[in-house]
């Protein structure tokens, strides 16, 4: 969990009083409602739950805990907001001396990982890096390393730093039988602040087990969504060249630098945050986004582009060839191909309109409705009048609709960004997470949950929850909030504050599980079986066919039973 001080501060803060300083709050149900300060809100869309210590806006999707609110409204970093609240509620935080101590410890950990990469046990990691064209020179420059596949490698090597310090940095995790290494059998990327000091780590799996990338949780040195990977190396080039090239992954950054694009930095995910936008704005006013095609058009990345725009940056989007990311493009086709792609970058509004054309059939009414709905989701987040004008005009043209009508439609209520309490029937996936966070999911179902079953924006929540659960905790939404990046925190708050009432909650929880998890899995297996049966029929494998058909029948019976529960 995040440091005990964070929990202590949050438990003493009165979130209604805090938010009430900025927003007029009126009682509504179990919580309070008010006008959201983060988007032009003419109906009260902001909900605050004193019981859960969370807030959420059903208009623009912002949300989180008390610290998150203060960070956002006062534009503070996590430590700043924490310090301010701590002072108000009389919690004494450990001072700056501790921060220095943690920085020293973090640097020692980076050295340890670097050493292990060069040790005999690091062979597979070295081979992996070399196979991706990342040579020894890069290892040093980027602070690459290896976490050996042991439970106590780092724990023993850095014992002199004290286990509390290692835990505070998120490098070791407490389990039932004491502490163990968080990172095992992974290639390590050192995350450094813009001064080049190691503050956190991310590990990439070498095998199939566990998540592909694993990060440390929020620590006193590091808040998710506040860093840009490689900024310490890239900042001079960004200033000199008058632009930053924003990519998604660690290896994208490393490969672009190797190909001569030293102004590349990594967002570490598609969902950009305001903190990242402000950080970038300190060095340049122009950003070229180079995400792979699918990622660039995703809702999270479009929101991120708006955030950059709102921070005063000129945003252009590069169109990568289908199936390529900057890493593969730079390594496969060389710097000229990258230059060509970057030079063809389009301004954000042009990219957005073109991406609507690509994704919807605008000759049909349904296609036009879809495109309009998507523009509407982005609309409340855009404050810039010229950009709004440009978008409304472009959209009207695209949809062959009168411009005035398009404006009215964009401003109107209609489909909210995220499902609000007034709309009925949340999706089974949302309900599963809601019940999980409420501690109302049947205990025996929890081992069945798999991170990859959930949509990408929910995965950090599920991943972290399960991690803590395996370590013997069942964190509440409020506790979990301190561990997540702002985007995930907003989802967490919404899911936790879903207003759903069931006469039989246990039944509702297991229904949600059936519809989100068990039925789709069964359907997938049935589809596989159908293919195997067709194949066996063609090959005339009698015995095999009988066995497959028996399994098919059995699964059909099970499906009927699952469906029958609803009747
Ligand atoms: Zn809002």
Short mmCIF file of N, CA and C and ligand atoms in Angstrom, two decimals, residues 36-39 41 45-46 57-62, ligand 1:
data_model
loop_
_atom_site.label_atom_id
_atom_site.label_comp_id
_atom_site.label_asym_id
_atom_site.label_seq_id
_atom_site.Cartn_x
_atom_site.Cartn_y
_atom_site.Cartn_z
N UNK A 36 -19.48 20.70 -11.49
CA UNK A 36 -18.08 20.30 -11.64
C UNK A 36 -17.21 21.50 -12.00
N UNK A 37 -16.11 21.71 -11.28
CA UNK A 37 -15.23 22.84 -11.59
C UNK A 37 -14.29 22.54 -12.77
N UNK A 38 -14.33 21.32 -13.29
CA UNK A 38 -13.35 20.94 -14.31
C UNK A 38 -13.91 20.94 -15.72
N UNK A 39 -15.20 21.23 -15.86
CA UNK A 39 -15.74 21.40 -17.22
C UNK A 39 -16.94 22.34 -17.11
N UNK A 41 -20.21 23.15 -16.63
CA UNK A 41 -21.23 22.21 -16.15
C UNK A 41 -22.49 22.97 -15.79
N UNK A 45 -23.07 17.75 -12.02
CA UNK A 45 -22.62 16.42 -12.44
C UNK A 45 -21.60 15.84 -11.48
N UNK A 46 -21.18 16.64 -10.50
CA UNK A 46 -20.12 16.18 -9.60
C UNK A 46 -20.75 15.50 -8.38
N UNK A 57 -17.13 13.04 -11.48
CA UNK A 57 -17.99 13.86 -12.32
C UNK A 57 -18.56 13.01 -13.45
N UNK A 58 -19.88 12.96 -13.53
CA UNK A 58 -20.50 12.16 -14.59
C UNK A 58 -20.53 12.91 -15.91
N UNK A 59 -20.11 14.17 -15.92
CA UNK A 59 -20.06 14.92 -17.16
C UNK A 59 -18.75 14.72 -17.89
N UNK A 60 -17.64 15.00 -17.21
CA UNK A 60 -16.35 14.95 -17.91
C UNK A 60 -15.52 13.73 -17.51
N UNK A 61 -16.00 12.97 -16.54
CA UNK A 61 -15.30 11.73 -16.20
C UNK A 61 -14.17 11.89 -15.20
N UNK A 62 -13.91 13.10 -14.73
CA UNK A 62 -12.86 13.28 -13.72
C UNK A 62 -13.30 12.64 -12.41
ZN1 LIG B 1 -16.73 17.49 -14.87
#
